XYZ file of C-alpha atoms in Angstrom:
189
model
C 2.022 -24.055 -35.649
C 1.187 -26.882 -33.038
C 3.317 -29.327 -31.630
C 2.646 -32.935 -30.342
C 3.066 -34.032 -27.270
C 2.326 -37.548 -25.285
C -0.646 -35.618 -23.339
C -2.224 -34.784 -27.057
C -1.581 -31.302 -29.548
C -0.936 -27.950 -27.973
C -0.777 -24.432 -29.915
C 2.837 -22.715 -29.401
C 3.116 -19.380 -27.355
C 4.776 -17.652 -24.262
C 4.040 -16.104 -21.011
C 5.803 -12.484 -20.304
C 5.503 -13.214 -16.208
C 4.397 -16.085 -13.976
C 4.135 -15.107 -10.187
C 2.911 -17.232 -7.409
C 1.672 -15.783 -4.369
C 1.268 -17.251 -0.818
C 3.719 -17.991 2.126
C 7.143 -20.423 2.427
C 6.787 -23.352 4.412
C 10.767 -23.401 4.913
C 12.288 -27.087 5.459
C 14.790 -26.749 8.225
C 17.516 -29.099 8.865
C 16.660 -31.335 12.260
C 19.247 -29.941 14.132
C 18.200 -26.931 15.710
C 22.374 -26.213 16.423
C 23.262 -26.115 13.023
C 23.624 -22.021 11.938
C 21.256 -21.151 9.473
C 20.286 -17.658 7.676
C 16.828 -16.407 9.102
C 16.913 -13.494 6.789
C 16.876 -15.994 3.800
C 13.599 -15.676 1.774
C 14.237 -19.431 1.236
C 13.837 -19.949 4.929
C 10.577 -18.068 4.959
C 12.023 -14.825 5.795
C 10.199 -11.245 4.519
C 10.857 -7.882 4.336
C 7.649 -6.152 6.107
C 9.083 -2.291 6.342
C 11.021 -0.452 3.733
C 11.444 3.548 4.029
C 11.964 4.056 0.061
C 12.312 2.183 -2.643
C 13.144 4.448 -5.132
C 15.091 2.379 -7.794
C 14.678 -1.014 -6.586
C 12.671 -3.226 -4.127
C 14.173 -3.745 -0.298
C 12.852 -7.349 -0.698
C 15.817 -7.800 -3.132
C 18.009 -8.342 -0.026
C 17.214 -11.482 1.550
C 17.318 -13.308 -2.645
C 19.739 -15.987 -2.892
C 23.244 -15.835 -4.283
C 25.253 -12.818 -4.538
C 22.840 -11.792 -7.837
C 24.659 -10.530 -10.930
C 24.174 -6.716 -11.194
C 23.159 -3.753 -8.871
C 19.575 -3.653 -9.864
C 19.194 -6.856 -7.833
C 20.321 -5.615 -5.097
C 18.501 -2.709 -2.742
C 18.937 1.324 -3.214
C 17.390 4.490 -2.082
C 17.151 7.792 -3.646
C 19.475 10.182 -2.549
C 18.329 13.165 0.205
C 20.360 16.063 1.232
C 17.827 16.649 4.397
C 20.639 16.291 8.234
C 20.365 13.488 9.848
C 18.907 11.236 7.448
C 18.720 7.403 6.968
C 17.131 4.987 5.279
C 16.208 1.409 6.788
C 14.173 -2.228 6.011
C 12.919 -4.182 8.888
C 12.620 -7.766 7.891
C 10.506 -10.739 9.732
C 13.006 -13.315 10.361
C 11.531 -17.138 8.596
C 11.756 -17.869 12.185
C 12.706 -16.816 15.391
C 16.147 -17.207 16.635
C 19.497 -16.601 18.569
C 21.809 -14.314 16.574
C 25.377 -15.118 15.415
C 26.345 -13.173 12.554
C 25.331 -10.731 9.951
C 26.272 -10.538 6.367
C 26.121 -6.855 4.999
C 27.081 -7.123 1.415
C 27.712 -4.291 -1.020
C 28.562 -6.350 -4.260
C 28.269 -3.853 -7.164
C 27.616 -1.241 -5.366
C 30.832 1.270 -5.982
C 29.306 5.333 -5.386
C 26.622 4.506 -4.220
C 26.488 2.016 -0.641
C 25.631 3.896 2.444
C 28.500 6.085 4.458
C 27.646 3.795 7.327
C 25.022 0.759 8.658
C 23.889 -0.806 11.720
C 21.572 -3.641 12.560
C 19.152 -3.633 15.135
C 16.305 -7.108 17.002
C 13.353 -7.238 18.058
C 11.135 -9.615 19.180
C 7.316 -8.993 18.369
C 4.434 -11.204 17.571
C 3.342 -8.408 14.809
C 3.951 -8.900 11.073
C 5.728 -5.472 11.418
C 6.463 -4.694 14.222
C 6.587 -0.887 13.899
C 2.363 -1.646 14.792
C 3.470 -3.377 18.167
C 2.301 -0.758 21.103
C 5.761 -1.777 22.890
C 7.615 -0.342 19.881
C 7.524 3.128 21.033
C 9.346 2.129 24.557
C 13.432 2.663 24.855
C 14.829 -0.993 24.868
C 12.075 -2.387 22.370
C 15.079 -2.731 19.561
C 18.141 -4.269 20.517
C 21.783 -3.367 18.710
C 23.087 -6.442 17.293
C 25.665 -4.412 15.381
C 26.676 -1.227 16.034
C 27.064 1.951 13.358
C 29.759 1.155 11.081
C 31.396 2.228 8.183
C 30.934 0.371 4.708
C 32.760 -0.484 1.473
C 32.260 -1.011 -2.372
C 32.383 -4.456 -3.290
C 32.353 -6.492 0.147
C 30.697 -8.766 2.188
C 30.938 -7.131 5.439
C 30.724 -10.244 7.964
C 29.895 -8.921 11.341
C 29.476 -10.942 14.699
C 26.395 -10.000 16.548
C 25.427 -9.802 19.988
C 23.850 -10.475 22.688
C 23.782 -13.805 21.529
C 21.485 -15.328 24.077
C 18.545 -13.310 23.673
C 15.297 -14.562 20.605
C 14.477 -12.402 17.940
C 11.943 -12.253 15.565
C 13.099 -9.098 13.128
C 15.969 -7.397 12.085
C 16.114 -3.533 11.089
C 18.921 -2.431 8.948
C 20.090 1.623 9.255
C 21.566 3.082 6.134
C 23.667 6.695 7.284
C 22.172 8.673 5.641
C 21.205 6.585 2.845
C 22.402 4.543 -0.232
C 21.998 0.858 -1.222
C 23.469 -3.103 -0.616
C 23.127 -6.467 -2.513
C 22.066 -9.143 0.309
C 21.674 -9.356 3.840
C 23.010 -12.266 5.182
C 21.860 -13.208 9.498
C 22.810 -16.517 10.970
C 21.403 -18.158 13.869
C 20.118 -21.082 15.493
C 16.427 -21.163 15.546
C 14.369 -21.565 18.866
């Protein structure tokens, strides 16, 4: 069956997916003062590391909203191997001063991570894990210490040093599990 339409007669039909690939130009209010999240994907942010992505995609993470169910959110398969963690390093839209992280574990009830921590960098590589400096002590910075987490919250933690610019953020999952968003505030530079 065809339809009209004011452009002329088009056959009926569907599409299963529609992607679009290339990069966000984010549009950032004038004010550089004014907090904004730099680990939005909105604001041009990307997730450039993941170390497993068993049942879903780290990129999930930096998705706006809270997202309605636990497959929207990020989560690792399980290990029993000592001293094991999982972690995503993601580009920042743009670089920035720190404020305040965001950790949230909405529908996640057995299965968010023991503990997490958020570590800063600032590298002119896409990941930065392929930056020579990397491999020296100092190259990530601890914005938020080891900590333990919770079902069902947004853990808001305040991050420091606040004066230095960063380009990434690395979040540590002890020894592994799995989070809705990741939420970092901070004035861009």
């Amino acid at each position: 069956m065809e339809r009209a339409t004011s452009q002329g007669r088009y056959p009926d039909g569907g599409i299963a997916r529609f992607r679009v690939y290339g990069t966000i130009v984010p549009i950032f209010p004038e004010n550089k003062e004014e907090l904004v999240d730099l680990a939005y994907v909105g604001n041009g942010a990307r997730v450039v590391v993941s170390s497993n992505d068993h049942f879903s995609p780290a990129s999930n993470v930096i998705l706006p909203t809270r997202g309605e169910n636990m497959g929207d959110g990020w989560e690792t398969k399980r290990s029993r191997t000592p001293g094991h963690v999982d972690y995503l390093i993601a580009k920042l839209g743009v670089p920035g001063r720190l404020e305040k992280a965001i950790f949230d574990t909405l529908h996640f009830r057995g299965n968010f991570p023991a503990q997490a921590s958020l570590e800063a960098c600032n590298s002119q590589e896409e990941n930065p894990e392929n930056d020579p400096a990397s491999t020296q002590e100092g190259f990530w910075t601890t914005i938020s210490p080891k900590q333990k987490t919770a079902a069902d919250v947004e853990h808001e933690w305040d991050l420091t040093p606040k004066d230095k610019v960063f380009t990434h953020v690395r979040a540590t999952l002890y020894p592994d599990g799995g989070f809705k968003r990741l939420r970092v505030f901070g004035y861009r530079v």
